[in-house]
Coordinates of N, CA and C in Angstrom, one line a residue:
L599 N 0.9 -1.1 0.2 CA 0.1 0.0 -0.1 C 0.9 1.3 -0.1
V600 N 1.9 1.3 0.7 CA 2.6 2.3 0.8 C 3.6 2.7 -0.5
A601 N 3.9 1.5 -1.2 CA 4.7 1.4 -2.4 C 3.8 2.0 -3.5
A602 N 2.5 1.6 -3.5 CA 1.7 2.1 -4.4 C 1.4 3.6 -4.2
A603 N 1.3 4.0 -3.1 CA 0.9 5.6 -2.7 C 2.1 6.2 -3.1
G604 N 3.3 6.0 -3.0 CA 4.6 6.5 -3.3 C 4.8 6.4 -4.9
R605 N 4.5 5.4 -5.5 CA 4.3 5.3 -6.7 C 3.2 6.3 -7.6
A606 N 2.1 6.6 -7.0 CA 1.1 7.6 -7.4 C 1.7 9.1 -7.2
V607 N 2.4 9.2 -6.4 CA 2.9 10.6 -6.2 C 4.2 10.9 -7.1
R608 N 4.9 9.8 -7.2 CA 6.0 9.9 -8.2 C 5.3 10.2 -9.8
V609 N 4.3 9.4 -10.1 CA 3.5 9.6 -11.2 C 3.0 10.9 -11.6
A610 N 2.3 11.5 -10.3 CA 1.6 12.5 -10.3 C 2.6 13.9 -10.6
A611 N 4.0 13.5 -9.8 CA 4.9 14.4 -10.0 C 5.5 14.4 -11.5
F612 N 5.4 13.4 -11.9 CA 6.1 13.3 -13.5 C 5.2 14.0 -14.4
S613 N 4.1 13.7 -14.3 CA 2.9 14.3 -15.2 C 3.1 15.8 -15.1
V614 N 3.2 16.5 -13.9 CA 3.3 17.8 -13.8 C 4.4 18.4 -14.4
T615 N 5.6 17.7 -14.2 CA 6.8 18.1 -14.9 C 6.7 18.2 -16.4
R616 N 6.1 17.0 -17.1 CA 6.1 16.9 -18.4 C 5.0 17.7 -19.0
R617 N 4.0 18.1 -18.2 CA 2.7 18.9 -18.8 C 2.9 20.0 -18.5
G618 N 4.0 20.5 -17.6 CA 4.1 22.1 -17.2 C 3.0 22.6 -16.4
A619 N 2.2 23.4 -16.7 CA 1.1 24.3 -16.1 C -0.3 23.4 -16.3
Q620 N -0.2 22.1 -16.9 CA -1.6 21.6 -17.0 C -1.8 21.0 -15.5
P621 N -3.2 20.6 -15.4 CA -3.5 19.9 -14.5 C -2.7 18.6 -14.1
S622 N -2.7 18.5 -12.6 CA -1.7 17.4 -12.2 C -2.2 16.1 -11.9
Y623 N -3.4 15.6 -12.4 CA -3.9 14.3 -11.9 C -3.2 13.6 -13.1
P624 N -3.1 12.3 -12.7 CA -2.3 11.1 -13.5 C -3.4 10.9 -14.6
T625 N -3.0 10.5 -15.7 CA -4.1 10.0 -16.7 C -3.5 8.6 -16.8
A626 N -4.6 7.8 -17.5 CA -4.4 6.5 -17.8 C -2.8 6.1 -18.3
A627 N -2.4 7.2 -19.1 CA -1.4 6.6 -19.8 C 0.0 6.6 -18.9
D628 N 0.0 7.8 -18.0 CA 0.8 8.1 -17.0 C 0.7 6.7 -16.2
L629 N -0.3 6.3 -15.6 CA -0.2 5.1 -15.0 C 0.3 3.9 -15.7
A630 N 0.2 3.6 -16.8 CA 0.8 2.4 -17.8 C 2.2 2.9 -17.7
E631 N 2.6 3.7 -17.5 CA 4.1 4.1 -17.6 C 4.7 3.8 -16.4

């Protein structure tokens, strides 16, 4: 559970970094990576 939460945080942070000012919610594509 902790690992899954940590991965979700990393995915969300990666999404923010990649999309810049776009909303910071993870998409299905992000979760698939």
